[in-house]
Tab-separated table of C-alpha atoms in Angstrom:
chain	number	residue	atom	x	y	z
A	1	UNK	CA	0.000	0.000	0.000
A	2	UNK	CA	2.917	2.198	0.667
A	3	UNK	CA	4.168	1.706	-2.860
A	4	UNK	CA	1.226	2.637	-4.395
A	5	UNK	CA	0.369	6.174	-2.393
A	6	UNK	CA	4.320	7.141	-3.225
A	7	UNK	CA	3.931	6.497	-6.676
A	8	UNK	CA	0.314	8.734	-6.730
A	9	UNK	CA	2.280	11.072	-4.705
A	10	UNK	CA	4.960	11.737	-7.276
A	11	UNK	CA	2.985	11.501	-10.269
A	12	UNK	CA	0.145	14.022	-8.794
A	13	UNK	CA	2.701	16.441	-7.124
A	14	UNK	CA	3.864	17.966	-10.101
A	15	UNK	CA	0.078	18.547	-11.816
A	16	UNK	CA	-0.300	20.648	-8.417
A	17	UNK	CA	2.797	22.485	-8.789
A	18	UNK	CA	1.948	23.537	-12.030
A	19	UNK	CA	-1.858	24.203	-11.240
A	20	UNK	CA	-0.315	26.823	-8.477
A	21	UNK	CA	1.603	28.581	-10.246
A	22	UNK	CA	-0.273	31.447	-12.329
A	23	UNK	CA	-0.162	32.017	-15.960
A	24	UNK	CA	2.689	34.338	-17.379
A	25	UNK	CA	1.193	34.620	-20.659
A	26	UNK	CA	-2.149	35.310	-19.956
A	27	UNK	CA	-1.506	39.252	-18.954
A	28	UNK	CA	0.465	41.411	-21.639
A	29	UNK	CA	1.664	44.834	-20.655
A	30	UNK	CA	1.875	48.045	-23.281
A	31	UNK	CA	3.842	51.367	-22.452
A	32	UNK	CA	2.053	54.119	-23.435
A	33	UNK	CA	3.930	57.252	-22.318
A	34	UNK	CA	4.368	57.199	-18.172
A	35	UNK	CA	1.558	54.668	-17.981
A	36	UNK	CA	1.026	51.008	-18.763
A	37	UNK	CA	-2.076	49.254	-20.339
A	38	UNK	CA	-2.027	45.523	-19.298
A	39	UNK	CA	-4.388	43.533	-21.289
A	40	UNK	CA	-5.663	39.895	-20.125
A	41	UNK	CA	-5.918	37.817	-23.196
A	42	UNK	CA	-8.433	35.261	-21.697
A	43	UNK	CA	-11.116	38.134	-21.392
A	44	UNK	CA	-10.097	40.732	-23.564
A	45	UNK	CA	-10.047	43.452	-20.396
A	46	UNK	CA	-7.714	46.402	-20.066
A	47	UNK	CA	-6.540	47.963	-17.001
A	48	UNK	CA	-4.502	51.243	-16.633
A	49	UNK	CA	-1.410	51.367	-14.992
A	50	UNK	CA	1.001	53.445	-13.475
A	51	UNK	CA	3.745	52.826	-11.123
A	52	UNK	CA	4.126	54.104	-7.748
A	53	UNK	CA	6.659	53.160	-4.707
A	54	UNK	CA	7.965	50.718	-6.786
A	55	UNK	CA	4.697	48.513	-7.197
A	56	UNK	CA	2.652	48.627	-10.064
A	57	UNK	CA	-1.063	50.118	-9.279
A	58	UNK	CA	-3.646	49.003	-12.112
A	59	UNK	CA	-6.856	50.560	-12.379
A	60	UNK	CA	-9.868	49.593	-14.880
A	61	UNK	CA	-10.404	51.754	-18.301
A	62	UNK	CA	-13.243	54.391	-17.539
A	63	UNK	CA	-15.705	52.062	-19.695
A	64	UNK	CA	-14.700	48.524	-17.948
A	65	UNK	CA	-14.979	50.637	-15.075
A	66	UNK	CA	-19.110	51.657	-15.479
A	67	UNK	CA	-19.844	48.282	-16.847
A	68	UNK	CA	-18.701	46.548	-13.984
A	69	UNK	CA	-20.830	49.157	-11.571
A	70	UNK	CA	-24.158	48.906	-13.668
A	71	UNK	CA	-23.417	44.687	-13.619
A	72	UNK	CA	-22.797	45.259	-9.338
A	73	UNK	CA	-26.167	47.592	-8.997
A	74	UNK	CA	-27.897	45.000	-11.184
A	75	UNK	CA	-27.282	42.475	-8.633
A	76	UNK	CA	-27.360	44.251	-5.780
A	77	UNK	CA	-31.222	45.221	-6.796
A	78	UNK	CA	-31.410	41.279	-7.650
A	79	UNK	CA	-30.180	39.984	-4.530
A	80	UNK	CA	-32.836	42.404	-2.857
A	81	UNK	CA	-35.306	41.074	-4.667
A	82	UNK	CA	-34.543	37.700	-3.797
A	83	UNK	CA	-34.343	38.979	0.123
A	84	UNK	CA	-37.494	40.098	0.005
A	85	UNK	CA	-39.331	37.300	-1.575
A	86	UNK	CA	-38.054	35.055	0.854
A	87	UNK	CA	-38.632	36.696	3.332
A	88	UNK	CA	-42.369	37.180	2.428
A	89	UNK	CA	-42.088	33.413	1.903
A	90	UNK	CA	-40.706	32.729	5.580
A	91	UNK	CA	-43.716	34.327	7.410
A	92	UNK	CA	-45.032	32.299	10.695
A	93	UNK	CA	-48.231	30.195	10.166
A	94	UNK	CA	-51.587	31.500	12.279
A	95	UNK	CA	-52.594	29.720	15.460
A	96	UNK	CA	-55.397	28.186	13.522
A	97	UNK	CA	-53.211	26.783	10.782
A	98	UNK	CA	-51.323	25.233	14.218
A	99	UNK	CA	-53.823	23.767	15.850
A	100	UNK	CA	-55.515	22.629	12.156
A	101	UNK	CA	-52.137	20.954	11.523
A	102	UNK	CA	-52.248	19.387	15.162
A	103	UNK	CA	-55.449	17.968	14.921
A	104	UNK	CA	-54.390	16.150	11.269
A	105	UNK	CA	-51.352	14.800	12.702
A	106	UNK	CA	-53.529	13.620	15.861
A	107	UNK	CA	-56.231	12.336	13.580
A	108	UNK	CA	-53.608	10.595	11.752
A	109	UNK	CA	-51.989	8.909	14.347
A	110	UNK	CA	-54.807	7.903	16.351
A	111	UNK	CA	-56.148	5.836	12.916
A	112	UNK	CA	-52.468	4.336	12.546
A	113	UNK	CA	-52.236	2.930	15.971
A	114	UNK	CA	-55.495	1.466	15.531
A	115	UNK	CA	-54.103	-0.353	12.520
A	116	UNK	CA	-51.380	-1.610	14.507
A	117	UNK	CA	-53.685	-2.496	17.929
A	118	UNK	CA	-55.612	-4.721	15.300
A	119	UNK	CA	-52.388	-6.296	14.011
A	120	UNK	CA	-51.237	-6.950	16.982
A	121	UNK	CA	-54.479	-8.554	17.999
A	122	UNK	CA	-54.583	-10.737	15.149
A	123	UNK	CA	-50.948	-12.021	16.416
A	124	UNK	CA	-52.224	-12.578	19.121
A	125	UNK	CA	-54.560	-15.140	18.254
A	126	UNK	CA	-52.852	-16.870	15.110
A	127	UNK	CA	-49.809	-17.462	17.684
A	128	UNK	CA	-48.540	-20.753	16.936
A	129	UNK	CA	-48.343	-23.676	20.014
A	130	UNK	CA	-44.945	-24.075	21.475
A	131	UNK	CA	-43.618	-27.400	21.440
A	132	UNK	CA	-41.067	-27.881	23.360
């Protein structure tokens, strides 16, 4: 068993490794006079950037920049929606729903004990003589 968990172990390791490790090609940065523009080539977006205290500060282009509010109000009003529904959805039953309920469940129950009172009855008098 040992064997076989160091031989996963070395063969998986590496996939991990490589799974950490971020993608180097995906952003591509552009010098355009004292500022950058990076682009990301899986999504196509492009961020401003400009260099301060020796880090690199990116910022979203002005129209990235309102669709990405309009798409965060859109779901904000969404997810309020949502709240509210549910919580229209959640209110507490009346006492006379209660008790209605109650009186099912006691209905209910009295009718399957009687079942099993009759069952047991029958048992009771099909029970076989013991011979021994």
């Amino acid at each position: 068993m040992k064997p076989i968990a160091i031989t996963l172990a070395a063969v998986f390791l590496p996939l991990a490794a490589q799974a950490a490790e971020p993608d180097s090609s995906r952003f591509q940065l552009e010098r355009s006079g004292d500022h950058f523009v990076r682009l990301d080539r899986q999504t196509g977006a492009m961020s401003l950037c400009e260099e301060k205290d020796g880090s690199l500060v990116c910022r979203m282009a002005a129209d990235e920049r309102a669709a990405y509010e309009g798409e965060l109000d859109r779901l904000s009003e969404r997810v309020t929606a949502l709240e509210n529904k549910s919580i229209v959805n959640k209110a507490l039953p009346s006492d006379a729903e209660i008790d209605r309920s109650i009186n099912m469940m006691e209905r209910w129950m009295r009718s399957f004990m009687g079942i099993v009172k009759e069952f047991q009855d029958e048992e009771g008098s099909n029970a076989l003589p013991q011979k021994t």
